[in-house]
Amino acid sequence: MENISLHIQDLEKALEATNIDEDTRVKKILELSSGFRKNYENSGSLTELETGIKWAKKALSCNINENLKADVLAQVGMMLLLGHIQTKETPYLEEAINHVAAALAITPTEDPNRARVLRDLASCVSRRAQLNNSLSDIDQALQWGRDAIGFGNQHSQSQILWLKAGLCDTLYQSYEMFRRAKDLEEAVKIAKELSIQTSKAEPHWASRNILYASILHSKFEKDGDLNDLEESIRVSETVLKLSNRRNPRLPSWYQNYSIMLSAKAQQTGSLEDLDRAIDANEECLSLSSPPDANPSPQWPVFLTNKAILLAKKYRRGGDIQNLDSSIACAYQAAKLSSHRVSAIHIMHNLAAALLTRFLRLNAILDLENAIQISRQIIEVDPPVSSEQSRSRAFTNFSLMLFLRYKRKGSTEDLKNAKRAAERSISFPSLNPTELGHSFQNLAVILGELFSISEPRGPIHDLDCSIEYAEKALKSAEGPILRAGRLACLGSLLTIRYHENKNLVLLEDIITKVEEALHILPFDHQDKSEWSLMLGDLFHLRYGSSSDIQDFTESSNWYRKAWNHQSAPPLARIKAARRLIEINITNTNWDDGLSLAHEALKLVYLISPRHLDWVDQQHLLSIVSGMGSEACALALNAGMSSYHALEVLELGRGVILGYGMELRAVSPGASSPGSHLLKRFEELRAEINQNRGPDLLSNDILLDWAEGKRAAAFRELQETLDRIRELPGMSKFLRFPSEEEITTLGHSGALIVLNTTKIRSDAIIIRGNEVSTLPMPLLDYNQFRDQIKDFISKIIPPTAKRSLVPIRNQRMTEFLAWLWDNIAHPVVRYLNLEPRADPNHLPRVWWICTGLLSLAPLHAAGLAGLNTTDNVLCRAISSYSPTIRSLISYAVNSLDTADQPSKKCLLVEMPTTPGERPLTNAPLEVDEIARIVADISDQRAVFPIEKLHRPTAQDVIEHLPNAAFVHFACHAQADPLDPSNSKLIFVRQDPNTGAEFPDPLSIRNIATMSMKPAMLAYLSACSSAKGPATGLVDEVLHIASAFQLAGFQHVIGTLWQAEDRACRNISGDFYASFLSGREDPHPREVSLALHKAIIKQRKNRPELPISWAPFVHIGPIVKDL
């Protein structure tokens, strides 16, 4: 290339001379144009090509003869064609056709050079045919190619082969576009002839053999003859071995070779061939992006192929790292692609990969991103892809919206999914396979719309749904797809049965689902879900027939669903819950307990830690209440109180418990423990992965062997055993021993409250004993009604001020109800007597399941200052999410002397955008600062740091250095998405100065990496309020997040606290907590809060709403 550049410089100098004749000038101009073209062929630089075109056009403006003019016109045309091939811009192509057509027009009919011009014109017009899908253009190009060969007797052998190569190119392109078998047959014949007759010494040998290999690959795709594919691979390998590494076409050849190897891997199941395909693609990428140059314009296409190959490897082996890499490649390709058609293809693959990962990991962010990308694809205007591709895009978009609806419950998503699904079937030229996917998709969506409508939607919608499902069934290709569509049709017909109670219809549904199950292989994961469906159908028939045989069939199918080891854990847990309900109905406590215990052992598998909390919550909401049922079953089965506690805790506080264990034992990043924990998480994800519904495209479905789930189970257990062998990790994911449990009871009583439809109990740990107190007065349904009224009528966040007296009266009644039915029986059992001096009161920890966790049990009691019939007069109360969290913090608790810092961080938000002012917040913080400053003056141990109206980031940056932190701010509890509960700060737009809320969610708090600190005081609304939803057993709230972040003790509120009460309680708390000792003892936290609440109650006994919300959440600590 350096020699060419020097030659170009010499030519340019020569053209500057004024004394050269016209013929010499034209000759040098054409040499110059040729030099720039060669530079382009070596470098791929469009600038070099355009410069070559410019010089060739200058030659046309000179006075030249017709023969030379025709030759130059053709040269310009072919350079313009190269420009179009690189840029995909139509003007290049149209100008190319015009120039070559002009060359043909002035070339005499008998002139042998006409053959070359005909070939060039055929190349240009065939390119236009490809762009416009024009059959007339392609036929014209073929005719010109054959006409060119007609001059054969006037040309040399090498020229004849060159002309045949042009015709072969056009024939191959014609077949790829219009699938005419005769075109492929003729192309194979000519390509083979070219391969044989072209010697390796000729410059076209490599390109002609690559063409032959590509045509053989297409023949394999048409006929399925593996010999054709293997020959195409062999030919490609020969060319690639002998080709110059600097050949600019080499990357594309490696790309084609990679695609061939991938096809062979798909055909034979060979992972070795798939790995070779990936290696070839890597070579392609390496060649197209040398270290000293910009990437090739084809780089996005090559990256997309890499993404596809990695996705295929993921589907074969289930290794999530391959899928992650595939998505990363697709993102990079999408970012680099500048051509619309290529970009659409790249985005489709990216959306498919993201959807695949969502189905694998349940991470909602992947689904959101897939929806965003798919929306961009379908909104392209004008459309740039085929009707088949657009239909598939609408089908996948509607599916994604439907999945988001199933996750979040937005009917707007469901309606939009319907609209997209209807668009997917509107294209007239769809093949039966594409239509089948679209029909199935639309059937499911219409069925769901009918089911959720209140009142029911028009029966016509359900009929249409069933009609589409029947059409989808007719077009199903292969037994597995047929089975899935039979089951789907059965589900929709079941909706119809609920409408008309037609027993003949029910028989038909049962038959269809039985057929679907019969088709599936024995280890197919869907067997569990469909066995569950069949169990439900027999249970429906039992409801009509009262035939015990139907009841037995129902139970048998539920048991088959539970026993199906290849199913995802969540599917098996659903089946177990059906069986547990049957055992409860039959008072078969032992079998119910056995099932519940085994099912609860699977719970830790369904909440992989790498998922966002939102996603973990979604999975765990499905098993809510299962631990409570198991606890009741254990007690009814005569098991020990310890055993009842063990099964209870298996289903509670999974997110917090796992996080606490990892915080306590987490090894260094490079240690063996780190690698084992990483592998443990990978296996959890692998066991949970889902193939996805059959309405997905084949590029999304997972095709790895079902038997691998069982292997993953085995490896998971082996990995867990190895983790537990590491120093300090023997207790990992294990419930504490009975000895460890009873040790907790030496510092006070632990009261575990559990209420179910089966029974209600308090399991009490005190001294060396774990015992059970049956609580017949605590009726599950009555308590549920009480809590419902408590939430909606007593502590609603938007209650009017005029209702305060009524709300306080109701609160007084509710606290009395809690005393009579829950607290008093426990107090009497523990023999807790009232004591005038709070310093001598015993300690109790309330650990509440289900909706009990929302109740202010520490404040339970009868009204009036003259009575001691209340908890406050008899015990100092603390709360804990679970037994395991108490164990964790008892092990890791620290005195103030052990802390790395004793800084006191005070955060105040007197005003917050969109919230009522907290006028007492500055006074509250100033009073605390004064108390702390007084102590610091005496001891010089409590430096104070204040944050006034900070951003969330300010708080995050200051928290790690604080031993004590106090928040006087607003908080919001989100009952539907507890992980979205938040403290609210403020941020300012740097341009406009406008202020906006700046939330700090519990997801952000819990994931902070902090050294252990003593106290977080959350003088904020509802900071210790858990969700009143299916996630209540996860005990997720702002206070528990601060515990997970590293704060040993947390003070929070169960509902919206009064501003003045916050100030009074906090001032009294700090005055008590920080006085009387050289260093405040951790045990003083709960005692100081108890005293503050007692004082507030004494001053305002008629306002329990103001003093009852404040709670202490913290561990057991040694006595003073």
Short mmCIF file of N, CA and C in Angstrom, two decimals, residues 200 204-211 213-214 231-247 249-258 280 283-284:
data_model
loop_
_atom_site.label_atom_id
_atom_site.label_comp_id
_atom_site.label_asym_id
_atom_site.label_seq_id
_atom_site.Cartn_x
_atom_site.Cartn_y
_atom_site.Cartn_z
N LYS A 200 -5.18 -22.37 -8.10
CA LYS A 200 -4.89 -21.63 -6.88
C LYS A 200 -4.02 -20.40 -7.14
N HIS A 204 -8.67 -14.97 -8.44
CA HIS A 204 -10.08 -15.19 -8.09
C HIS A 204 -10.33 -16.57 -7.48
N TRP A 205 -9.28 -17.35 -7.30
CA TRP A 205 -9.49 -18.71 -6.78
C TRP A 205 -10.21 -18.70 -5.44
N ALA A 206 -9.76 -17.85 -4.52
CA ALA A 206 -10.34 -17.84 -3.16
C ALA A 206 -11.81 -17.43 -3.20
N SER A 207 -12.13 -16.32 -3.89
CA SER A 207 -13.50 -15.82 -3.88
C SER A 207 -14.46 -16.80 -4.57
N ARG A 208 -13.99 -17.49 -5.61
CA ARG A 208 -14.88 -18.43 -6.30
C ARG A 208 -15.14 -19.67 -5.44
N ASN A 209 -14.16 -20.10 -4.69
CA ASN A 209 -14.37 -21.25 -3.82
C ASN A 209 -15.26 -20.88 -2.62
N ILE A 210 -15.11 -19.66 -2.14
CA ILE A 210 -16.00 -19.20 -1.07
C ILE A 210 -17.43 -19.15 -1.57
N LEU A 211 -17.62 -18.69 -2.82
CA LEU A 211 -18.96 -18.68 -3.41
C LEU A 211 -19.51 -20.09 -3.51
N ALA A 213 -18.72 -22.64 -1.62
CA ALA A 213 -19.04 -23.09 -0.26
C ALA A 213 -20.38 -22.51 0.20
N SER A 214 -20.62 -21.23 -0.11
CA SER A 214 -21.86 -20.59 0.31
C SER A 214 -23.06 -21.22 -0.38
N GLU A 231 -19.05 -30.49 2.91
CA GLU A 231 -18.23 -30.07 1.78
C GLU A 231 -18.04 -28.56 1.80
N SER A 232 -19.09 -27.82 2.15
CA SER A 232 -18.96 -26.36 2.21
C SER A 232 -17.95 -25.95 3.28
N ILE A 233 -17.96 -26.68 4.39
CA ILE A 233 -17.00 -26.40 5.48
C ILE A 233 -15.59 -26.73 5.03
N ARG A 234 -15.44 -27.88 4.33
CA ARG A 234 -14.10 -28.29 3.87
C ARG A 234 -13.53 -27.27 2.89
N VAL A 235 -14.34 -26.83 1.94
CA VAL A 235 -13.89 -25.86 0.96
C VAL A 235 -13.49 -24.55 1.64
N SER A 236 -14.31 -24.09 2.58
CA SER A 236 -14.01 -22.85 3.30
C SER A 236 -12.71 -22.96 4.07
N GLU A 237 -12.50 -24.09 4.73
CA GLU A 237 -11.28 -24.27 5.51
C GLU A 237 -10.05 -24.20 4.61
N THR A 238 -10.13 -24.81 3.42
CA THR A 238 -9.00 -24.78 2.48
C THR A 238 -8.66 -23.35 2.09
N VAL A 239 -9.70 -22.57 1.79
CA VAL A 239 -9.49 -21.18 1.37
C VAL A 239 -8.89 -20.37 2.52
N LEU A 240 -9.45 -20.53 3.70
CA LEU A 240 -9.01 -19.72 4.84
C LEU A 240 -7.55 -20.02 5.21
N LYS A 241 -7.13 -21.27 5.05
CA LYS A 241 -5.75 -21.63 5.37
C LYS A 241 -4.77 -20.95 4.42
N LEU A 242 -5.17 -20.78 3.16
CA LEU A 242 -4.24 -20.30 2.13
C LEU A 242 -4.38 -18.81 1.85
N SER A 243 -5.33 -18.14 2.47
CA SER A 243 -5.58 -16.73 2.14
C SER A 243 -4.61 -15.81 2.86
N ASN A 244 -4.32 -14.70 2.20
CA ASN A 244 -3.47 -13.65 2.76
C ASN A 244 -4.23 -13.00 3.93
N ARG A 245 -3.56 -12.86 5.08
CA ARG A 245 -4.22 -12.31 6.27
C ARG A 245 -4.65 -10.85 6.07
N ARG A 246 -4.10 -10.22 5.04
CA ARG A 246 -4.45 -8.81 4.81
C ARG A 246 -5.57 -8.67 3.79
N ASN A 247 -6.10 -9.77 3.34
CA ASN A 247 -7.21 -9.71 2.39
C ASN A 247 -8.42 -9.08 3.08
N ARG A 249 -11.45 -9.13 2.44
CA ARG A 249 -12.68 -9.95 2.44
C ARG A 249 -12.58 -11.11 3.43
N LEU A 250 -11.40 -11.28 4.03
CA LEU A 250 -11.21 -12.42 4.92
C LEU A 250 -12.17 -12.42 6.12
N PRO A 251 -12.45 -11.27 6.76
CA PRO A 251 -13.40 -11.30 7.88
C PRO A 251 -14.77 -11.85 7.49
N SER A 252 -15.27 -11.44 6.32
CA SER A 252 -16.57 -11.94 5.86
C SER A 252 -16.52 -13.44 5.60
N TRP A 253 -15.40 -13.91 5.10
CA TRP A 253 -15.28 -15.36 4.84
C TRP A 253 -15.27 -16.15 6.14
N TYR A 254 -14.58 -15.61 7.15
CA TYR A 254 -14.62 -16.27 8.45
C TYR A 254 -16.03 -16.24 9.04
N GLN A 255 -16.74 -15.14 8.77
CA GLN A 255 -18.12 -15.04 9.24
C GLN A 255 -18.98 -16.15 8.64
N ASN A 256 -18.86 -16.34 7.33
CA ASN A 256 -19.64 -17.39 6.66
C ASN A 256 -19.25 -18.78 7.16
N TYR A 257 -17.95 -18.97 7.36
CA TYR A 257 -17.45 -20.25 7.89
C TYR A 257 -18.03 -20.51 9.28
N SER A 258 -18.08 -19.47 10.09
CA SER A 258 -18.66 -19.59 11.43
C SER A 258 -20.12 -20.00 11.36
N ALA A 280 -14.19 -19.13 15.11
CA ALA A 280 -14.12 -18.51 13.78
C ALA A 280 -14.67 -17.10 13.82
N GLU A 283 -12.09 -14.86 15.23
CA GLU A 283 -11.08 -14.54 14.21
C GLU A 283 -11.60 -13.45 13.27
N CYS A 284 -12.86 -13.56 12.93
CA CYS A 284 -13.50 -12.57 12.08
C CYS A 284 -13.44 -11.19 12.73
#
